Amino acid sequence: MRKVKALVLFSGGLDSILACKILEEQKIEVVPVFFKSYFFGPEIAEKSAKILGLKLRVIDFSKEQLKIVKKPKFGRGSAMNPCLDCHILMLKKAKELMKKEKFDFVATGEVLGERPMSQNKKALELVEKESSLKGYLLRPLSAKLLKETIPEKKGWVNREKLLDIQGRSRKRQIELAKKFKIKWYPQPAGGCILTDLEFGKKLKDLLKKYPEFDGNDVETLKVGRHFWKGNSKIIVGRNHQENLKLEALKRKKDIIIKMENYPGPTVLIRPYKSKISSKILKIAKELIIKYSKKAQGKKDVKFQIEKL
């Protein structure tokens, strides 16, 4: 008899770890998958999968996700996070993989009510419908509180061995971690930078100023101090690592400015819809001096200007 195969959306957090364990306990072959983007990476998922002895699939859906970040169908959270749209996209991609590689169903570590906005019953039903996985999306941790899925009806999964966890308390998950002898798992934390209010503000400003921005523009938002001057942005590095990152992110029409005779920040000037004026160059140089302890008050500062 062919072994039942489940594709599991895997963040590496305790909930997704437990989803895998619950299915493995029923002799189901589990394949974890992580969708990486400009806004979150697979590092935690990779560590968790390695500890569990699972081979993690990592799929880059950055460009597709960026489209929904710019224009989400179901709105955003407190920052710039379109959680429902993002989760739907992940599950659509998972369905494609399920059909292509003949997985029997898709599973997630979602818990009913754990996230009030994106994991209430209405939201869970919406995500299942919009992803076209109706009947084939199993949430092992809360399955007994939800409609019976096709894998349960067909006997691929024993519903009695699934759970009825709900709410934000993690007491039962921690108890299950002990039962399954899971010695390491990450503490709950927002792995998605889109939920960060400060980053969200910078992203919102960029979307307003230049809606055509791409992944390189997103990477600049993670680095340095940002100053809009008209339709140009001045980014000031805060340390050596950020200085190097800014140089690596430089592209055509950008300008890099550094001091030749004093240590201090590197500046990246990026023009959006306009050329870099002499006034902006002057402001950039003033910012370099302002954020350099060694150069403040000096009259002999020399600058190096790099263009592509």
C-alpha atoms as a PDB file:
ATOM      1  CA  MET A   1       0.000   0.000   0.000  1.00  0.00           C
ATOM      2  CA  ARG A   2       1.326   3.446  -0.970  1.00  0.00           C
ATOM      3  CA  LYS A   3       2.394   5.614   1.939  1.00  0.00           C
ATOM      4  CA  VAL A   4       0.326   8.777   2.500  1.00  0.00           C
ATOM      5  CA  LYS A   5       2.354  11.934   1.818  1.00  0.00           C
ATOM      6  CA  ALA A   6       1.716  15.349   3.385  1.00  0.00           C
ATOM      7  CA  LEU A   7       3.265  18.667   2.386  1.00  0.00           C
ATOM      8  CA  VAL A   8       3.553  20.818   5.529  1.00  0.00           C
ATOM      9  CA  LEU A   9       3.971  24.590   5.590  1.00  0.00           C
ATOM     10  CA  PHE A  10       6.895  24.848   7.981  1.00  0.00           C
ATOM     11  CA  SER A  11       8.018  28.010   9.769  1.00  0.00           C
ATOM     12  CA  GLY A  12      10.222  26.119  12.216  1.00  0.00           C
ATOM     13  CA  GLY A  13       8.145  27.288  15.162  1.00  0.00           C
ATOM     14  CA  LEU A  14       6.636  24.935  17.730  1.00  0.00           C
ATOM     15  CA  ASP A  15       3.220  24.751  16.058  1.00  0.00           C
ATOM     16  CA  SER A  16       4.605  23.623  12.708  1.00  0.00           C
ATOM     17  CA  ILE A  17       7.002  21.215  14.438  1.00  0.00           C
ATOM     18  CA  LEU A  18       4.057  19.637  16.275  1.00  0.00           C
ATOM     19  CA  ALA A  19       1.984  19.422  13.074  1.00  0.00           C
ATOM     20  CA  CYS A  20       4.773  17.320  11.567  1.00  0.00           C
ATOM     21  CA  LYS A  21       5.088  15.131  14.669  1.00  0.00           C
ATOM     22  CA  ILE A  22       1.341  14.472  14.891  1.00  0.00           C
ATOM     23  CA  LEU A  23       1.268  13.333  11.267  1.00  0.00           C
ATOM     24  CA  GLU A  24       4.443  11.269  11.577  1.00  0.00           C
ATOM     25  CA  GLU A  25       2.863   9.518  14.560  1.00  0.00           C
ATOM     26  CA  GLN A  26       0.226   8.249  12.099  1.00  0.00           C
ATOM     27  CA  LYS A  27       2.960   6.915   9.759  1.00  0.00           C
ATOM     28  CA  ILE A  28       2.385   9.697   7.244  1.00  0.00           C
ATOM     29  CA  GLU A  29       5.374  10.818   5.188  1.00  0.00           C
ATOM     30  CA  VAL A  30       5.981  14.487   5.996  1.00  0.00           C
ATOM     31  CA  VAL A  31       7.770  16.943   3.724  1.00  0.00           C
ATOM     32  CA  PRO A  32       8.193  20.450   5.202  1.00  0.00           C
ATOM     33  CA  VAL A  33       8.258  23.458   2.882  1.00  0.00           C
ATOM     34  CA  PHE A  34       9.269  27.049   3.577  1.00  0.00           C
ATOM     35  CA  PHE A  35       8.476  29.953   1.261  1.00  0.00           C
ATOM     36  CA  LYS A  36      11.163  32.607   1.566  1.00  0.00           C
ATOM     37  CA  SER A  37      10.902  36.218   0.473  1.00  0.00           C
ATOM     38  CA  TYR A  38      12.453  39.661   0.762  1.00  0.00           C
ATOM     39  CA  PHE A  39      10.734  39.937   4.146  1.00  0.00           C
ATOM     40  CA  PHE A  40      11.535  36.638   5.873  1.00  0.00           C
ATOM     41  CA  GLY A  41      14.173  33.943   5.533  1.00  0.00           C
ATOM     42  CA  PRO A  42      14.422  30.205   6.249  1.00  0.00           C
ATOM     43  CA  GLU A  43      17.126  30.210   8.948  1.00  0.00           C
ATOM     44  CA  ILE A  44      14.889  29.110  11.855  1.00  0.00           C
ATOM     45  CA  ALA A  45      13.021  26.610   9.675  1.00  0.00           C
ATOM     46  CA  GLU A  46      16.315  25.131   8.493  1.00  0.00           C
ATOM     47  CA  LYS A  47      17.552  24.719  12.066  1.00  0.00           C
ATOM     48  CA  SER A  48      14.312  23.102  13.244  1.00  0.00           C
ATOM     49  CA  ALA A  49      14.138  20.752  10.260  1.00  0.00           C
ATOM     50  CA  LYS A  50      17.733  19.651  10.799  1.00  0.00           C
ATOM     51  CA  ILE A  51      17.059  18.859  14.458  1.00  0.00           C
ATOM     52  CA  LEU A  52      13.942  16.881  13.485  1.00  0.00           C
ATOM     53  CA  GLY A  53      15.785  14.999  10.759  1.00  0.00           C
ATOM     54  CA  LEU A  54      13.509  16.379   8.051  1.00  0.00           C
ATOM     55  CA  LYS A  55      14.589  17.530   4.609  1.00  0.00           C
ATOM     56  CA  LEU A  56      13.258  21.056   4.204  1.00  0.00           C
ATOM     57  CA  ARG A  57      12.160  22.411   0.839  1.00  0.00           C
ATOM     58  CA  VAL A  58      12.882  26.137   0.475  1.00  0.00           C
ATOM     59  CA  ILE A  59      11.034  27.936  -2.311  1.00  0.00           C
ATOM     60  CA  ASP A  60      11.654  31.585  -3.181  1.00  0.00           C
ATOM     61  CA  PHE A  61       8.408  33.421  -3.917  1.00  0.00           C
ATOM     62  CA  SER A  62       9.781  36.923  -3.359  1.00  0.00           C
ATOM     63  CA  LYS A  63       8.606  38.537  -6.590  1.00  0.00           C
ATOM     64  CA  GLU A  64       5.109  37.071  -6.368  1.00  0.00           C
ATOM     65  CA  GLN A  65       4.773  38.085  -2.734  1.00  0.00           C
ATOM     66  CA  LEU A  66       5.982  41.611  -3.463  1.00  0.00           C
ATOM     67  CA  LYS A  67       2.982  42.119  -5.755  1.00  0.00           C
ATOM     68  CA  ILE A  68       0.521  41.362  -2.960  1.00  0.00           C
ATOM     69  CA  VAL A  69       2.501  43.455  -0.458  1.00  0.00           C
ATOM     70  CA  LYS A  70       1.972  46.407  -2.789  1.00  0.00           C
ATOM     71  CA  LYS A  71      -1.710  45.669  -3.380  1.00  0.00           C
ATOM     72  CA  PRO A  72      -3.276  43.133  -1.003  1.00  0.00           C
ATOM     73  CA  LYS A  73      -6.799  41.918  -1.655  1.00  0.00           C
ATOM     74  CA  PHE A  74      -7.655  41.375   2.009  1.00  0.00           C
ATOM     75  CA  GLY A  75      -5.909  44.345   3.616  1.00  0.00           C
ATOM     76  CA  ARG A  76      -3.035  44.664   6.057  1.00  0.00           C
ATOM     77  CA  GLY A  77      -2.336  44.282   9.750  1.00  0.00           C
ATOM     78  CA  SER A  78      -0.994  46.985  12.048  1.00  0.00           C
ATOM     79  CA  ALA A  79       2.034  47.642   9.827  1.00  0.00           C
ATOM     80  CA  MET A  80       2.427  46.636   6.153  1.00  0.00           C
ATOM     81  CA  ASN A  81       1.751  42.940   6.682  1.00  0.00           C
ATOM     82  CA  PRO A  82      -0.885  41.433   4.330  1.00  0.00           C
ATOM     83  CA  CYS A  83      -1.058  38.215   6.364  1.00  0.00           C
ATOM     84  CA  LEU A  84      -4.145  36.676   4.751  1.00  0.00           C
ATOM     85  CA  ASP A  85      -2.994  37.386   1.193  1.00  0.00           C
ATOM     86  CA  CYS A  86       0.480  36.073   1.987  1.00  0.00           C
ATOM     87  CA  HIS A  87      -0.808  32.859   3.525  1.00  0.00           C
ATOM     88  CA  ILE A  88      -3.159  32.306   0.601  1.00  0.00           C
ATOM     89  CA  LEU A  89      -0.251  32.710  -1.820  1.00  0.00           C
ATOM     90  CA  MET A  90       1.842  30.184   0.116  1.00  0.00           C
ATOM     91  CA  LEU A  91      -0.984  27.677   0.016  1.00  0.00           C
ATOM     92  CA  LYS A  92      -1.585  28.244  -3.703  1.00  0.00           C
ATOM     93  CA  LYS A  93       2.086  27.482  -4.314  1.00  0.00           C
ATOM     94  CA  ALA A  94       1.799  24.453  -2.014  1.00  0.00           C
ATOM     95  CA  LYS A  95      -1.186  23.191  -4.023  1.00  0.00           C
ATOM     96  CA  GLU A  96       0.841  23.453  -7.236  1.00  0.00           C
ATOM     97  CA  LEU A  97       3.564  21.345  -5.626  1.00  0.00           C
ATOM     98  CA  MET A  98       0.997  18.913  -4.218  1.00  0.00           C
ATOM     99  CA  LYS A  99      -0.434  18.247  -7.686  1.00  0.00           C
ATOM    100  CA  LYS A 100       2.933  18.110  -9.414  1.00  0.00           C
ATOM    101  CA  GLU A 101       4.537  15.686  -6.952  1.00  0.00           C
ATOM    102  CA  LYS A 102       1.393  13.788  -5.979  1.00  0.00           C
ATOM    103  CA  PHE A 103       1.176  14.698  -2.307  1.00  0.00           C
ATOM    104  CA  ASP A 104      -2.124  13.632  -0.760  1.00  0.00           C
ATOM    105  CA  PHE A 105      -2.828  16.836   1.157  1.00  0.00           C
ATOM    106  CA  VAL A 106      -1.347  20.022   2.618  1.00  0.00           C
ATOM    107  CA  ALA A 107      -1.038  20.649   6.358  1.00  0.00           C
ATOM    108  CA  THR A 108      -0.174  23.674   8.494  1.00  0.00           C
ATOM    109  CA  GLY A 109       0.554  24.377  12.146  1.00  0.00           C
ATOM    110  CA  GLU A 110      -2.269  26.919  12.416  1.00  0.00           C
ATOM    111  CA  VAL A 111      -4.153  27.057  15.708  1.00  0.00           C
ATOM    112  CA  LEU A 112      -7.726  28.320  15.837  1.00  0.00           C
ATOM    113  CA  GLY A 113      -7.794  31.691  17.628  1.00  0.00           C
ATOM    114  CA  GLU A 114      -4.043  31.904  18.227  1.00  0.00           C
ATOM    115  CA  ARG A 115      -3.835  34.982  15.996  1.00  0.00           C
ATOM    116  CA  PRO A 116      -7.140  36.845  16.354  1.00  0.00           C
ATOM    117  CA  MET A 117      -7.038  38.474  12.908  1.00  0.00           C
ATOM    118  CA  SER A 118      -5.653  35.723  10.678  1.00  0.00           C
ATOM    119  CA  GLN A 119      -6.543  32.505  12.529  1.00  0.00           C
ATOM    120  CA  ASN A 120     -10.153  33.011  13.517  1.00  0.00           C
ATOM    121  CA  LYS A 121     -12.632  30.539  12.021  1.00  0.00           C
ATOM    122  CA  LYS A 122     -13.786  32.893   9.258  1.00  0.00           C
ATOM    123  CA  ALA A 123     -10.193  33.649   8.232  1.00  0.00           C
ATOM    124  CA  LEU A 124      -9.237  29.957   8.174  1.00  0.00           C
ATOM    125  CA  GLU A 125     -12.211  29.170   5.941  1.00  0.00           C
ATOM    126  CA  LEU A 126     -11.398  32.115   3.660  1.00  0.00           C
ATOM    127  CA  VAL A 127      -7.780  31.018   3.254  1.00  0.00           C
ATOM    128  CA  GLU A 128      -8.843  27.458   2.415  1.00  0.00           C
ATOM    129  CA  LYS A 129     -11.335  28.662  -0.191  1.00  0.00           C
ATOM    130  CA  GLU A 130      -9.066  31.264  -1.827  1.00  0.00           C
ATOM    131  CA  SER A 131      -6.150  28.832  -2.074  1.00  0.00           C
ATOM    132  CA  SER A 132      -8.346  26.258  -3.879  1.00  0.00           C
ATOM    133  CA  LEU A 133      -7.395  23.632  -1.282  1.00  0.00           C
ATOM    134  CA  LYS A 134     -10.918  23.114  -0.012  1.00  0.00           C
ATOM    135  CA  GLY A 135     -11.053  19.768   1.735  1.00  0.00           C
ATOM    136  CA  TYR A 136      -7.345  19.110   1.304  1.00  0.00           C
ATOM    137  CA  LEU A 137      -6.003  21.550   3.923  1.00  0.00           C
ATOM    138  CA  LEU A 138      -5.484  19.922   7.322  1.00  0.00           C
ATOM    139  CA  ARG A 139      -4.691  21.783  10.549  1.00  0.00           C
ATOM    140  CA  PRO A 140      -3.712  18.935  12.914  1.00  0.00           C
ATOM    141  CA  LEU A 141      -3.547  21.078  16.060  1.00  0.00           C
ATOM    142  CA  SER A 142      -7.147  22.317  15.766  1.00  0.00           C
ATOM    143  CA  ALA A 143      -8.684  19.750  13.402  1.00  0.00           C
ATOM    144  CA  LYS A 144     -11.361  18.534  15.835  1.00  0.00           C
ATOM    145  CA  LEU A 145     -12.741  22.078  16.025  1.00  0.00           C
ATOM    146  CA  LEU A 146     -12.931  22.405  12.246  1.00  0.00           C
ATOM    147  CA  LYS A 147     -14.786  20.655   9.426  1.00  0.00           C
ATOM    148  CA  GLU A 148     -13.687  17.132   8.604  1.00  0.00           C
ATOM    149  CA  THR A 149     -11.240  17.131   5.706  1.00  0.00           C
ATOM    150  CA  ILE A 150     -11.001  14.711   2.770  1.00  0.00           C
ATOM    151  CA  PRO A 151      -7.853  13.025   4.202  1.00  0.00           C
ATOM    152  CA  GLU A 152      -9.888  12.247   7.337  1.00  0.00           C
ATOM    153  CA  LYS A 153     -12.930  11.054   5.395  1.00  0.00           C
ATOM    154  CA  LYS A 154     -10.799   8.764   3.236  1.00  0.00           C
ATOM    155  CA  GLY A 155      -9.071   7.307   6.295  1.00  0.00           C
ATOM    156  CA  TRP A 156      -5.606   8.605   5.399  1.00  0.00           C
ATOM    157  CA  VAL A 157      -5.616  10.461   8.726  1.00  0.00           C
ATOM    158  CA  ASN A 158      -7.261   9.291  11.945  1.00  0.00           C
ATOM    159  CA  ARG A 159      -9.344  12.235  13.189  1.00  0.00           C
ATOM    160  CA  GLU A 160      -9.379  10.826  16.724  1.00  0.00           C
ATOM    161  CA  LYS A 161      -5.619  11.297  16.927  1.00  0.00           C
ATOM    162  CA  LEU A 162      -5.824  14.956  15.894  1.00  0.00           C
ATOM    163  CA  LEU A 163      -6.240  17.788  18.395  1.00  0.00           C
ATOM    164  CA  ASP A 164      -8.653  20.518  19.496  1.00  0.00           C
ATOM    165  CA  ILE A 165      -6.297  23.303  20.572  1.00  0.00           C
ATOM    166  CA  GLN A 166      -7.531  26.867  20.376  1.00  0.00           C
ATOM    167  CA  GLY A 167      -6.597  30.282  21.730  1.00  0.00           C
ATOM    168  CA  ARG A 168      -3.339  32.042  22.493  1.00  0.00           C
ATOM    169  CA  SER A 169      -2.197  29.942  25.449  1.00  0.00           C
ATOM    170  CA  ARG A 170       0.703  27.667  24.539  1.00  0.00           C
ATOM    171  CA  LYS A 171       0.349  25.348  27.530  1.00  0.00           C
ATOM    172  CA  ARG A 172      -0.822  22.342  25.514  1.00  0.00           C
ATOM    173  CA  GLN A 173       1.825  22.852  22.845  1.00  0.00           C
ATOM    174  CA  ILE A 174       4.544  22.894  25.501  1.00  0.00           C
ATOM    175  CA  GLU A 175       3.125  19.692  27.016  1.00  0.00           C
ATOM    176  CA  LEU A 176       3.159  18.073  23.563  1.00  0.00           C
ATOM    177  CA  ALA A 177       6.763  19.176  23.037  1.00  0.00           C
ATOM    178  CA  LYS A 178       7.671  17.214  26.187  1.00  0.00           C
ATOM    179  CA  LYS A 179       5.660  14.205  25.012  1.00  0.00           C
ATOM    180  CA  PHE A 180       7.466  14.159  21.648  1.00  0.00           C
ATOM    181  CA  LYS A 181      10.803  14.851  23.381  1.00  0.00           C
ATOM    182  CA  ILE A 182      11.361  18.043  21.407  1.00  0.00           C
ATOM    183  CA  LYS A 183      14.344  19.581  23.171  1.00  0.00           C
ATOM    184  CA  TRP A 184      14.652  22.793  21.129  1.00  0.00           C
ATOM    185  CA  TYR A 185      12.184  25.115  19.495  1.00  0.00           C
ATOM    186  CA  PRO A 186      12.261  28.902  18.967  1.00  0.00           C
ATOM    187  CA  GLN A 187      10.346  31.267  21.193  1.00  0.00           C
ATOM    188  CA  PRO A 188       7.271  32.869  19.589  1.00  0.00           C
ATOM    189  CA  ALA A 189       8.375  35.912  17.618  1.00  0.00           C
ATOM    190  CA  GLY A 190       7.469  37.785  14.482  1.00  0.00           C
ATOM    191  CA  GLY A 191       9.746  36.365  11.829  1.00  0.00           C
ATOM    192  CA  CYS A 192       8.271  38.675   9.191  1.00  0.00           C
ATOM    193  CA  ILE A 193       9.766  42.165   9.014  1.00  0.00           C
ATOM    194  CA  LEU A 194       6.508  43.428   7.491  1.00  0.00           C
ATOM    195  CA  THR A 195       5.001  43.354  10.995  1.00  0.00           C
ATOM    196  CA  ASP A 196       7.648  45.797  12.254  1.00  0.00           C
ATOM    197  CA  LEU A 197       6.092  49.259  12.582  1.00  0.00           C
ATOM    198  CA  GLU A 198       9.279  51.191  11.797  1.00  0.00           C
ATOM    199  CA  PHE A 199      10.053  49.101   8.734  1.00  0.00           C
ATOM    200  CA  GLY A 200       6.405  49.361   7.715  1.00  0.00           C
ATOM    201  CA  LYS A 201       6.590  53.149   7.801  1.00  0.00           C
ATOM    202  CA  LYS A 202       9.637  53.169   5.508  1.00  0.00           C
ATOM    203  CA  LEU A 203       7.979  50.709   3.130  1.00  0.00           C
ATOM    204  CA  LYS A 204       4.790  52.763   3.039  1.00  0.00           C
ATOM    205  CA  ASP A 205       6.765  55.903   2.192  1.00  0.00           C
ATOM    206  CA  LEU A 206       8.567  54.066  -0.610  1.00  0.00           C
ATOM    207  CA  LEU A 207       5.295  52.699  -2.019  1.00  0.00           C
ATOM    208  CA  LYS A 208       3.851  56.217  -2.059  1.00  0.00           C
ATOM    209  CA  LYS A 209       6.916  57.795  -3.666  1.00  0.00           C
ATOM    210  CA  TYR A 210       7.819  55.013  -6.106  1.00  0.00           C
ATOM    211  CA  PRO A 211       5.264  52.183  -6.517  1.00  0.00           C
ATOM    212  CA  GLU A 212       7.513  50.420  -9.050  1.00  0.00           C
ATOM    213  CA  PHE A 213      10.126  49.552  -6.394  1.00  0.00           C
ATOM    214  CA  ASP A 214      11.754  46.118  -6.473  1.00  0.00           C
ATOM    215  CA  GLY A 215      13.613  43.704  -4.206  1.00  0.00           C
ATOM    216  CA  ASN A 216      16.802  45.762  -4.190  1.00  0.00           C
ATOM    217  CA  ASP A 217      14.805  48.739  -2.894  1.00  0.00           C
ATOM    218  CA  VAL A 218      13.360  46.533  -0.150  1.00  0.00           C
ATOM    219  CA  GLU A 219      16.870  45.503   0.917  1.00  0.00           C
ATOM    220  CA  THR A 220      17.894  49.164   1.287  1.00  0.00           C
ATOM    221  CA  LEU A 221      15.037  49.642   3.768  1.00  0.00           C
ATOM    222  CA  LYS A 222      16.748  47.192   6.142  1.00  0.00           C
ATOM    223  CA  VAL A 223      19.934  49.264   6.265  1.00  0.00           C
ATOM    224  CA  GLY A 224      20.900  52.660   7.708  1.00  0.00           C
ATOM    225  CA  ARG A 225      19.157  55.952   8.399  1.00  0.00           C
ATOM    226  CA  HIS A 226      16.784  57.122   5.663  1.00  0.00           C
ATOM    227  CA  PHE A 227      16.151  60.674   4.481  1.00  0.00           C
ATOM    228  CA  TRP A 228      13.847  61.610   1.601  1.00  0.00           C
ATOM    229  CA  LYS A 229      14.811  64.766  -0.273  1.00  0.00           C
ATOM    230  CA  GLY A 230      12.207  65.318  -2.966  1.00  0.00           C
ATOM    231  CA  ASN A 231      12.210  62.189  -5.114  1.00  0.00           C
ATOM    232  CA  SER A 232      15.674  61.090  -4.012  1.00  0.00           C
ATOM    233  CA  LYS A 233      16.599  59.112  -0.934  1.00  0.00           C
ATOM    234  CA  ILE A 234      19.772  59.467   1.124  1.00  0.00           C
ATOM    235  CA  ILE A 235      20.697  56.389   3.175  1.00  0.00           C
ATOM    236  CA  VAL A 236      23.402  56.760   5.845  1.00  0.00           C
ATOM    237  CA  GLY A 237      25.188  53.621   7.084  1.00  0.00           C
ATOM    238  CA  ARG A 238      25.265  53.159  10.863  1.00  0.00           C
ATOM    239  CA  ASN A 239      28.256  50.825  11.109  1.00  0.00           C
ATOM    240  CA  HIS A 240      30.896  49.068   9.036  1.00  0.00           C
ATOM    241  CA  GLN A 241      28.604  46.177   8.077  1.00  0.00           C
ATOM    242  CA  GLU A 242      25.906  48.567   6.875  1.00  0.00           C
ATOM    243  CA  ASN A 243      28.466  50.595   4.922  1.00  0.00           C
ATOM    244  CA  LEU A 244      29.492  47.439   3.073  1.00  0.00           C
ATOM    245  CA  LYS A 245      25.858  46.469   2.480  1.00  0.00           C
ATOM    246  CA  LEU A 246      25.084  49.876   0.970  1.00  0.00           C
ATOM    247  CA  GLU A 247      27.995  49.543  -1.434  1.00  0.00           C
ATOM    248  CA  ALA A 248      26.790  46.072  -2.423  1.00  0.00           C
ATOM    249  CA  LEU A 249      23.272  47.401  -3.088  1.00  0.00           C
ATOM    250  CA  LYS A 250      24.433  50.235  -5.362  1.00  0.00           C
ATOM    251  CA  ARG A 251      22.911  50.138  -8.821  1.00  0.00           C
ATOM    252  CA  LYS A 252      22.867  52.266 -11.982  1.00  0.00           C
ATOM    253  CA  LYS A 253      22.232  55.989 -11.352  1.00  0.00           C
ATOM    254  CA  ASP A 254      22.992  55.613  -7.604  1.00  0.00           C
ATOM    255  CA  ILE A 255      25.837  57.518  -6.002  1.00  0.00           C
ATOM    256  CA  ILE A 256      28.038  56.337  -3.123  1.00  0.00           C
ATOM    257  CA  ILE A 257      29.813  58.983  -1.016  1.00  0.00           C
ATOM    258  CA  LYS A 258      32.521  58.280   1.582  1.00  0.00           C
ATOM    259  CA  MET A 259      35.128  60.349   3.394  1.00  0.00           C
ATOM    260  CA  GLU A 260      38.719  59.905   2.267  1.00  0.00           C
ATOM    261  CA  ASN A 261      40.525  61.186   5.340  1.00  0.00           C
ATOM    262  CA  TYR A 262      38.222  60.352   8.283  1.00  0.00           C
ATOM    263  CA  PRO A 263      36.338  57.214   9.383  1.00  0.00           C
ATOM    264  CA  GLY A 264      32.596  57.476   9.212  1.00  0.00           C
ATOM    265  CA  PRO A 265      29.425  56.423   7.437  1.00  0.00           C
ATOM    266  CA  THR A 266      28.995  55.539   3.798  1.00  0.00           C
ATOM    267  CA  VAL A 267      26.053  57.197   2.083  1.00  0.00           C
ATOM    268  CA  LEU A 268      23.978  55.779  -0.754  1.00  0.00           C
ATOM    269  CA  ILE A 269      21.938  58.285  -2.751  1.00  0.00           C
ATOM    270  CA  ARG A 270      19.194  56.749  -4.849  1.00  0.00           C
ATOM    271  CA  PRO A 271      17.244  58.918  -7.298  1.00  0.00           C
ATOM    272  CA  TYR A 272      13.598  58.062  -7.918  1.00  0.00           C
ATOM    273  CA  LYS A 273      12.087  59.841 -10.943  1.00  0.00           C
ATOM    274  CA  SER A 274      14.713  62.613 -10.863  1.00  0.00           C
ATOM    275  CA  LYS A 275      18.439  63.282 -11.136  1.00  0.00           C
ATOM    276  CA  ILE A 276      20.672  63.814  -8.113  1.00  0.00           C
ATOM    277  CA  SER A 277      21.137  67.563  -7.734  1.00  0.00           C
ATOM    278  CA  SER A 278      24.128  69.412  -6.302  1.00  0.00           C
ATOM    279  CA  LYS A 279      21.885  70.391  -3.380  1.00  0.00           C
ATOM    280  CA  ILE A 280      21.265  66.730  -2.520  1.00  0.00           C
ATOM    281  CA  LEU A 281      24.993  65.984  -2.747  1.00  0.00           C
ATOM    282  CA  LYS A 282      25.638  68.827  -0.309  1.00  0.00           C
ATOM    283  CA  ILE A 283      23.001  67.489   2.140  1.00  0.00           C
ATOM    284  CA  ALA A 284      24.508  63.989   1.898  1.00  0.00           C
ATOM    285  CA  LYS A 285      27.978  65.283   2.756  1.00  0.00           C
ATOM    286  CA  GLU A 286      26.554  67.211   5.721  1.00  0.00           C
ATOM    287  CA  LEU A 287      24.884  64.042   6.978  1.00  0.00           C
ATOM    288  CA  ILE A 288      28.153  62.100   6.708  1.00  0.00           C
ATOM    289  CA  ILE A 289      29.911  64.680   8.873  1.00  0.00           C
ATOM    290  CA  LYS A 290      26.997  64.838  11.311  1.00  0.00           C
ATOM    291  CA  TYR A 291      27.156  61.078  11.939  1.00  0.00           C
ATOM    292  CA  SER A 292      30.971  60.873  12.088  1.00  0.00           C
ATOM    293  CA  LYS A 293      32.454  61.628  15.514  1.00  0.00           C
ATOM    294  CA  LYS A 294      35.906  62.081  14.023  1.00  0.00           C
ATOM    295  CA  ALA A 295      34.848  64.511  11.271  1.00  0.00           C
ATOM    296  CA  GLN A 296      32.480  66.765  13.215  1.00  0.00           C
ATOM    297  CA  GLY A 297      33.728  70.368  13.159  1.00  0.00           C
ATOM    298  CA  LYS A 298      36.584  69.612  10.765  1.00  0.00           C
ATOM    299  CA  LYS A 299      37.220  71.886   7.777  1.00  0.00           C
ATOM    300  CA  ASP A 300      39.519  69.588   5.816  1.00  0.00           C
ATOM    301  CA  VAL A 301      37.115  66.739   5.091  1.00  0.00           C
ATOM    302  CA  LYS A 302      37.634  65.185   1.659  1.00  0.00           C
ATOM    303  CA  PHE A 303      34.961  63.106  -0.047  1.00  0.00           C
ATOM    304  CA  GLN A 304      35.096  60.238  -2.507  1.00  0.00           C
ATOM    305  CA  ILE A 305      32.149  60.025  -4.898  1.00  0.00           C
ATOM    306  CA  GLU A 306      31.437  56.788  -6.775  1.00  0.00           C
ATOM    307  CA  LYS A 307      29.041  56.403  -9.693  1.00  0.00           C
ATOM    308  CA  LEU A 308      28.223  53.368 -11.826  1.00  0.00           C
END
